[in-house]
Coordinates of C-alpha atoms and ligand atoms in Angstrom, one line a residue:
X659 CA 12.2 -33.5 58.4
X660 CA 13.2 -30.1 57.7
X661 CA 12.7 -27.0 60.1
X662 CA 10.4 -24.3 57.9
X663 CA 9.9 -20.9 58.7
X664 CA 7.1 -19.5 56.6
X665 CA 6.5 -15.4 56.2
X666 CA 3.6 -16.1 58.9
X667 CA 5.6 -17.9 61.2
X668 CA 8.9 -15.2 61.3
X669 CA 6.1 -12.5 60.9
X670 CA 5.4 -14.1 65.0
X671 CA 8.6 -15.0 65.4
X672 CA 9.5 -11.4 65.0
X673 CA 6.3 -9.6 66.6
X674 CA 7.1 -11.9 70.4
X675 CA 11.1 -11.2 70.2
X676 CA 10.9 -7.7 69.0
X677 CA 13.1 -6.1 65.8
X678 CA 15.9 -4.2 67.2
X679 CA 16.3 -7.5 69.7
X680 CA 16.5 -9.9 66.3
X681 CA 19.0 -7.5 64.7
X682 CA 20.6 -6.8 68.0
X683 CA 21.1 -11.0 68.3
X684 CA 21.9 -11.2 64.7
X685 CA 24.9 -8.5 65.2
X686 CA 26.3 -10.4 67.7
X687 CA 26.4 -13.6 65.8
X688 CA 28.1 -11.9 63.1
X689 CA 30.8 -10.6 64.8
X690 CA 31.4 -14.0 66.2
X691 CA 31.8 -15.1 62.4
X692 CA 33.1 -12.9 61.1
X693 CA 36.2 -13.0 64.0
X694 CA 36.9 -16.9 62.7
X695 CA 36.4 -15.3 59.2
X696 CA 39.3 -17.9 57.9
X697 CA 37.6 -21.0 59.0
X698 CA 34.4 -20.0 56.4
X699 CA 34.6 -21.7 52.2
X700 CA 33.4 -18.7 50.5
X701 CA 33.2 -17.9 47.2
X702 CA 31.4 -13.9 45.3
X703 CA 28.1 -14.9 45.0
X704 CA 26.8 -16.6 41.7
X705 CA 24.7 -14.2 39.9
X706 CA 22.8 -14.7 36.9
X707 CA 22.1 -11.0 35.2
X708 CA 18.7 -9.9 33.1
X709 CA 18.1 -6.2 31.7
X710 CA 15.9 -5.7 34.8
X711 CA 17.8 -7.0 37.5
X712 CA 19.8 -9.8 38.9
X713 CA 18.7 -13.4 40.4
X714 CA 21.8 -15.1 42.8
X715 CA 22.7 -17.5 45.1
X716 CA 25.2 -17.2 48.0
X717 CA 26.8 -19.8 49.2
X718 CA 29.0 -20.4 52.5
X719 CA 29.7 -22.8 55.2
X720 CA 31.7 -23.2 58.9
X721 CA 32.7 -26.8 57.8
X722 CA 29.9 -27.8 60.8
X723 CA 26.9 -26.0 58.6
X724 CA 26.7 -24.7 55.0
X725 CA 24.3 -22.5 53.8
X726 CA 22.9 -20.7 50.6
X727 CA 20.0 -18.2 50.0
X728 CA 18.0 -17.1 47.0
X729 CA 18.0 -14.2 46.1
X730 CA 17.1 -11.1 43.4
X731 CA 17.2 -7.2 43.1
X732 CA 15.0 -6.0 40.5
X733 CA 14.7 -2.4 41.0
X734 CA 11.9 -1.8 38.4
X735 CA 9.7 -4.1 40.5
X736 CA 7.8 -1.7 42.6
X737 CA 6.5 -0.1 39.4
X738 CA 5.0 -4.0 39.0
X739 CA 3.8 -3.9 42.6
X740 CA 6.4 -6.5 43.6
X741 CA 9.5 -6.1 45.5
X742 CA 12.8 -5.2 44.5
X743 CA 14.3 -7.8 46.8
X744 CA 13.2 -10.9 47.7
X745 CA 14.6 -14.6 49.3
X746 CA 15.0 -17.6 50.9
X747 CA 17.8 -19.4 52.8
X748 CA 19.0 -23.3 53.7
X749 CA 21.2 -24.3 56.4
X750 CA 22.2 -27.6 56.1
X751 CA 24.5 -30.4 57.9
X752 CA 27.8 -30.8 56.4
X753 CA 28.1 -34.2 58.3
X754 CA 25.1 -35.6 56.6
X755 CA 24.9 -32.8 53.6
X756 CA 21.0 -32.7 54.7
X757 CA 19.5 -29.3 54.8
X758 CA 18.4 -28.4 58.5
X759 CA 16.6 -25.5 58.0
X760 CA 14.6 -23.7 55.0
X761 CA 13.0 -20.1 55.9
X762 CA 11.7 -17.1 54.2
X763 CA 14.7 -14.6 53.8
X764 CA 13.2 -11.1 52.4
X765 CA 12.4 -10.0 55.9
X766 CA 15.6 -11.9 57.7
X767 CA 17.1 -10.2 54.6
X768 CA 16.6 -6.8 55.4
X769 CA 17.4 -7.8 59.3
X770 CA 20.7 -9.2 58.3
X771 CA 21.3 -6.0 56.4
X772 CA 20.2 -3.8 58.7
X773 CA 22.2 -6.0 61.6
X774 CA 25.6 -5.6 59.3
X775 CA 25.5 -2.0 58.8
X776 CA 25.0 -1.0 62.3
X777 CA 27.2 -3.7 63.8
X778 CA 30.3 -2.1 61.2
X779 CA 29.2 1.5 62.0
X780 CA 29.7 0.9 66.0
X781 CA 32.9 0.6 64.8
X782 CA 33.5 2.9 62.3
X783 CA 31.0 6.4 62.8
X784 CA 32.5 8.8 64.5
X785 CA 32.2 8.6 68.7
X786 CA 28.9 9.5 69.7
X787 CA 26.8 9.8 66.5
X788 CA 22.9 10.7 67.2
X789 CA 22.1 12.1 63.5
X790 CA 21.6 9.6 60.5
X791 CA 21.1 11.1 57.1
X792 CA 19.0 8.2 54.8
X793 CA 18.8 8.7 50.8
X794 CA 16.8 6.1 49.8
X795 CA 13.6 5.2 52.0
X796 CA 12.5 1.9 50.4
X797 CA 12.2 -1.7 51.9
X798 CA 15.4 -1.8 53.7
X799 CA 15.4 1.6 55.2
X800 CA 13.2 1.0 58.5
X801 CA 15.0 -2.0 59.6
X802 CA 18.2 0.3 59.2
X803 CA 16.8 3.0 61.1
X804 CA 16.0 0.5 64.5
X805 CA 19.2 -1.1 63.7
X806 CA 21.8 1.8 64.4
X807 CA 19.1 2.8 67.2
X808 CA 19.9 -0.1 69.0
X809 CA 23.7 -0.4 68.3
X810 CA 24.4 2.9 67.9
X811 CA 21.8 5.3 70.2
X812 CA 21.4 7.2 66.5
X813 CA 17.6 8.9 67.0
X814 CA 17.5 11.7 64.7
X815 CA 17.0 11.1 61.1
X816 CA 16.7 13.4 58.3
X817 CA 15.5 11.5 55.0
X818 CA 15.2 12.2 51.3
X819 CA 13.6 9.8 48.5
X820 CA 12.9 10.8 44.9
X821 CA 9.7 9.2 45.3
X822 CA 7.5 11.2 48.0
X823 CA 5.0 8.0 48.7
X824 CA 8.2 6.3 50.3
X825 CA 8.9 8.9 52.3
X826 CA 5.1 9.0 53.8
X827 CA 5.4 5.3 54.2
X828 CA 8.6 5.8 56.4
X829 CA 7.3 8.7 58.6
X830 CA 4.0 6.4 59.0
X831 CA 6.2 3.9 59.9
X832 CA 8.6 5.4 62.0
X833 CA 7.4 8.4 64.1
X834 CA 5.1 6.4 66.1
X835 CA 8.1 4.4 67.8
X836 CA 9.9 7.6 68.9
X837 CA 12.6 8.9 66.2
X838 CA 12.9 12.5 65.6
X839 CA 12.2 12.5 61.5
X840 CA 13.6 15.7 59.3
X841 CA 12.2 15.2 55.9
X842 CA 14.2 16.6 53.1
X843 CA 14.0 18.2 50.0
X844 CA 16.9 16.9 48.5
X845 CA 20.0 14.4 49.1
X846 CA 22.0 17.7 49.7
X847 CA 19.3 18.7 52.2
X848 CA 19.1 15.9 54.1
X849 CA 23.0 15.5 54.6
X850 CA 23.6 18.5 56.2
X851 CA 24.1 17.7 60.1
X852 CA 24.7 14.3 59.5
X853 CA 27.3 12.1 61.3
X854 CA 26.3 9.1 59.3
X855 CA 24.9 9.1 55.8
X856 CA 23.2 5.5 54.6
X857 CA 22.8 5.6 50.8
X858 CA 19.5 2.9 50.0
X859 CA 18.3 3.7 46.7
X860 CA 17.6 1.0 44.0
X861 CA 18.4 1.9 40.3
X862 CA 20.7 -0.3 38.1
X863 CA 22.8 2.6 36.7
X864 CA 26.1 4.0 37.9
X865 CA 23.9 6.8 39.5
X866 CA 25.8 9.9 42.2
X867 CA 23.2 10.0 45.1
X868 CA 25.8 11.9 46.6
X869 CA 28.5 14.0 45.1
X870 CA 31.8 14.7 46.8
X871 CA 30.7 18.1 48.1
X872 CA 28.0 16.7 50.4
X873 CA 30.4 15.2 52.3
X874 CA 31.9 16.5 55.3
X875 CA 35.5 15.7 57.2
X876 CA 34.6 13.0 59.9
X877 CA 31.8 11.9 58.2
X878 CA 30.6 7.6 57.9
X879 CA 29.1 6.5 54.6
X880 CA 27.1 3.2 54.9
X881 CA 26.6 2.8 51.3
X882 CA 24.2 -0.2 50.9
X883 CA 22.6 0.3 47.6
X884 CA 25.6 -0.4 45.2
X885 CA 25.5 -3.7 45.0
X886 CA 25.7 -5.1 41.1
X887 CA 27.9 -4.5 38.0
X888 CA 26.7 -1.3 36.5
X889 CA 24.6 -0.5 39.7
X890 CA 26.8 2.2 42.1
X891 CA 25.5 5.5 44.3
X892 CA 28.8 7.3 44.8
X893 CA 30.6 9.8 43.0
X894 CA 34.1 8.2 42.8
X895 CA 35.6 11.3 43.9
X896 CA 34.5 10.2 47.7
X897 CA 35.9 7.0 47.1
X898 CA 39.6 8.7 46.8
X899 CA 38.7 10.8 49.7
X900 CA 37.8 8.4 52.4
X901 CA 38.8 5.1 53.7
X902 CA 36.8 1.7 52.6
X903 CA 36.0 -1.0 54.5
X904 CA 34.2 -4.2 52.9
X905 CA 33.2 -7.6 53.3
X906 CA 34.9 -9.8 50.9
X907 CA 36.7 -7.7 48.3
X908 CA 36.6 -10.9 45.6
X909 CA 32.8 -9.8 45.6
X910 CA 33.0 -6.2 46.5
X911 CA 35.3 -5.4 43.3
X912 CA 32.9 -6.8 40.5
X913 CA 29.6 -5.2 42.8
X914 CA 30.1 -2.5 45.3
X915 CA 30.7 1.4 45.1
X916 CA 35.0 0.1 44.2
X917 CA 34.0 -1.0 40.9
X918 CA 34.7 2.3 39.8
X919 CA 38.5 2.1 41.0
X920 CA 41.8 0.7 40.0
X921 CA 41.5 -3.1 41.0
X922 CA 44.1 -2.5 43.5
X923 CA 42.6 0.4 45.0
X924 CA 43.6 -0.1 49.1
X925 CA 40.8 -1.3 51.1
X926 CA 40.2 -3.2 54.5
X927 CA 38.0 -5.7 55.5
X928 CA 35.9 -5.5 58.6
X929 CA 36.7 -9.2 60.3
X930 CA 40.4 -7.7 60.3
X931 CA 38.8 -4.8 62.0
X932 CA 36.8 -6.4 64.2
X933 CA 39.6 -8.8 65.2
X934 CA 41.9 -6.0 66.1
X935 CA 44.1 -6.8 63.1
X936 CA 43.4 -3.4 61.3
X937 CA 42.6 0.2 61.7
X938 CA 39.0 1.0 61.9
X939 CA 38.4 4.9 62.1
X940 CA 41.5 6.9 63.4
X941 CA 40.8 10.5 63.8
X942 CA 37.6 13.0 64.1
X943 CA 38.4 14.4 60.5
X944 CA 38.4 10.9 58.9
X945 CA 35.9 9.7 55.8
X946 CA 34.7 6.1 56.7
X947 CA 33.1 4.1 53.5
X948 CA 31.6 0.8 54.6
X949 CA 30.9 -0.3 50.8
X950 CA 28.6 -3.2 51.6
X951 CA 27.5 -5.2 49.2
X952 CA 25.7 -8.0 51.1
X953 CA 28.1 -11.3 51.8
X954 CA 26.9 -14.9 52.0
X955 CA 28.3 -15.3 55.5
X956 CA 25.8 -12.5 57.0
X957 CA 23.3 -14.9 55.3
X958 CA 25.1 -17.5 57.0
X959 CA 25.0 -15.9 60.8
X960 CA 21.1 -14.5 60.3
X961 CA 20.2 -18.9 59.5
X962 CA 22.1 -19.9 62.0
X963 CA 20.9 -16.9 64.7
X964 CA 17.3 -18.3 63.8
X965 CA 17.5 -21.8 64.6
X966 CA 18.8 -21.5 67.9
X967 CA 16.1 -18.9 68.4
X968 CA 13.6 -21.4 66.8
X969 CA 15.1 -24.1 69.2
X970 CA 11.7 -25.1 72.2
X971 CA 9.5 -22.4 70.2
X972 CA 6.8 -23.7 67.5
X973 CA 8.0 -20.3 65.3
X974 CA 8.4 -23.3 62.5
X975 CA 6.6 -26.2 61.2
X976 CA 8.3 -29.7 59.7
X977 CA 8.3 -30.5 55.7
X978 CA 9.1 -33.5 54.3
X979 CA 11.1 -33.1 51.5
X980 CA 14.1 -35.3 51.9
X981 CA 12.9 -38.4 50.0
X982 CA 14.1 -40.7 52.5
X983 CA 13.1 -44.7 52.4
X984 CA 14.0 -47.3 54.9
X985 CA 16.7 -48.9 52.6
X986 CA 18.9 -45.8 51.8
X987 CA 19.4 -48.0 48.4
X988 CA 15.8 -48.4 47.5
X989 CA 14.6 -45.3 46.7
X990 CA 12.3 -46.7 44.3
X991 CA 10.4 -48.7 47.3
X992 CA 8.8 -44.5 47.7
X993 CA 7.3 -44.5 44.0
X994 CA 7.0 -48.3 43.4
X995 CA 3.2 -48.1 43.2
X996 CA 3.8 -45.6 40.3
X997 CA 5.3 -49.1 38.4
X998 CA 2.4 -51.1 38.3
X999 CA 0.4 -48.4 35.8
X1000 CA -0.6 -49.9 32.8
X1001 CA 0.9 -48.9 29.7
X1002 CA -0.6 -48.3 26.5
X1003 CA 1.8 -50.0 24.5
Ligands
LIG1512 P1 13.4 -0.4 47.4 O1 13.2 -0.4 45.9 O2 12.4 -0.9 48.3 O3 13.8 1.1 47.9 C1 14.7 1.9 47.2 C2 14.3 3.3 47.3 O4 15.3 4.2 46.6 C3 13.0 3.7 46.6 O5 12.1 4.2 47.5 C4 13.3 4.7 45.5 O6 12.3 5.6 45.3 C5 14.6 5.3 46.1 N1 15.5 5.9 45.1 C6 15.8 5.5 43.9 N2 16.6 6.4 43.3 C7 16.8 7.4 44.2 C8 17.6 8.6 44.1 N3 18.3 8.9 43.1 N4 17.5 9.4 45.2 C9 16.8 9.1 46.3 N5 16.0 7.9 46.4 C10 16.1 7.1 45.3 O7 14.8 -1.2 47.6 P2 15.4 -1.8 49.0 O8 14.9 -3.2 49.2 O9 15.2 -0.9 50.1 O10 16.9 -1.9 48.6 C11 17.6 -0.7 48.4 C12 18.9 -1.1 47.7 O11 19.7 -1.8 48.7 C13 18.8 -2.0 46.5 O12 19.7 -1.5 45.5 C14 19.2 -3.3 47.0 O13 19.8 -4.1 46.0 C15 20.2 -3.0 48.0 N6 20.4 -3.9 49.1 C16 21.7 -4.1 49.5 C17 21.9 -5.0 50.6 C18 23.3 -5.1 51.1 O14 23.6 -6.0 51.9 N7 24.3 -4.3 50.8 C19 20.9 -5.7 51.1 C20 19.6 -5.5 50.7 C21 19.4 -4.6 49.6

């Protein structure tokens, strides 16, 4: 039997423990993974590109557990009434190779996300950051906002979105739990003040949500939204002024915001950062660029995060779908009965 999380079940699972607590959790499981970053088999995720978006899998595993999740951007799919990003992970025993674990991952998705961008910022943003500047107030965007709340104390937002109903459904969703909302006319607008600037917009073009002069000395860019060939949000101008971090540069240099530099272009990784084996930020004037692309080990931490969480609780039910006979060598003892029809012929 396989543990399932359905979208009801994390929907409870997530009402009971509380969302900045789950991201909170999740951010501490990835540092601890990403600090034995060496022990992991990883591999850029495998991606299968359309005209409208992208469909992938990402793979990786501790050796104890490996895991993969499903997963697609389509940007055009809110014009459909879909989502642009949807998913669902496996963790599974490396022992036995049998999957533990199967759960919906668009919402753990946008948890993970959320976790990995404020768990990198606590580390990179400049000391004592309040004021977050968001461009891009889809899907992802409130599960940002509680995320550097609760890692980083950051309360005051100022927001833009080219499409005005987004930034409605933010305010709706946001104002009620205390957060002191600025909304914007413009990126340029909403930038001013900032200490940290998320970028979160969904367009598979090379677009320049931000150009160079929006961006201040001291200033830390969590640039989420450049995450596919031909999809980027940065003038490359900031690229040459700032520092980047990333996850995995293997994946970072055919997706994130560095696709548009030399493929030797210096950059740092964050577990050498958070193992004290690199510079984070240095000085008050410094440009941090966390150009995250979304790595299969996050994936990897958020599964793993949730089963011990899931451990005593009945946030899962049990599916059957390892076809599993007494005789490991008769398999055909399961369908047998399916023999015995009688055939035409
Ligand atoms: P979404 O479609 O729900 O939201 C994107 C928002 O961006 C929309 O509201 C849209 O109106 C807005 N937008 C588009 N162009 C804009 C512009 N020029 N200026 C201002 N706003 C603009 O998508 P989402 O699920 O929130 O995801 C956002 C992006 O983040 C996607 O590109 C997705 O692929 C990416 N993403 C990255 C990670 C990661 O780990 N790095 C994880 C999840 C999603």
């Amino acid at each position: 039997m396989v543990r399932f999380v359905d979208v009801p079940n994390m929907r409870r699972w997530l009402v009971d423990t509380g969302i900045e607590n789950a991201i909170e959790g999740i951010a501490d499981t990835l540092v601890e993974d990403f600090k034995r970053w060496e022990l992991f088999d990883k591999t850029p995720r495998v991606a299968s590109h359309s005209e409208v978006g992208v469909i992938e899998l990402m793979p990786a595993s501790d050796g104890v557990q490996y895991g993969f999740k499903f997963v697609n951007g389509h940007p055009s799919n809110p014009a459909r009434g879909l989502q642009t990003v949807t998913a669902f992970g496996v963790l599974a025993d490396v022992q036995s190779g049998y999957p533990t674990l199967w759960s919906e991952m668009t919402i753990l998705t946008a948890l993970r996300t959320a976790a990995t961008s404020a768990m990198v910022a606590r580390v990179l943003a400049p000391e004592g950051a309040t004021t977050m500047a968001m461009i891009g107030t889809g899907t992802q965007s409130e599960f940002q906002a509680l995320g550097f709340r609760r890692l980083l104390g950051v309360h005051s937002l100022r927001i833009w979105d080219t499409d005005p109903h987004a930034m409605d459904t933010f305010e709706r969703n946001m104002r009620p739990l205390g957060f002191d909302i600025v909304r914007a006319t413009s990126a340029a607008e909403a930038v001013e003040g900032a200490q940290i600037i998320t970028t979160c917009t969904a367009d598979k073009v090379n677009a320049t949500i931000l150009t160079d002069d929006m961006v201040k000395p001291g200033v830390h860019l969590n640039a989420i939204g450049g995450d596919c060939p031909g999809k980027t949000e940065l003038d490359a101008r900031i690229l040459h002024r700032g520092d980047i971090f990333v996850e995995y540069p293997e994946q970072t240099r055919i997706e994130g915001e560095i696709q548009q530099l030399d493929a030797d272009h210096p950059v740092t990784e964050m577990w050498r950062v958070l193992r004290g084996e690199a510079a984070g930020r240095t000085s008050a004037e410094q440009i941090t660029i966390f150009d995250s692309v979304g790595f299969a080990i996050e994936d990897f931490s958020a599964l793993r995060y949730l089963d011990a969480a899931l451990d005593g609780t009945d946030y899962f039910t049990e599916v059957d779908i390892i076809a599993e006979p007494t005789d490991p060598k008769d398999l055909f003892s399961l369908v047998a009965a399916g023999a015995s029809v009688p055939t035409l012929a």
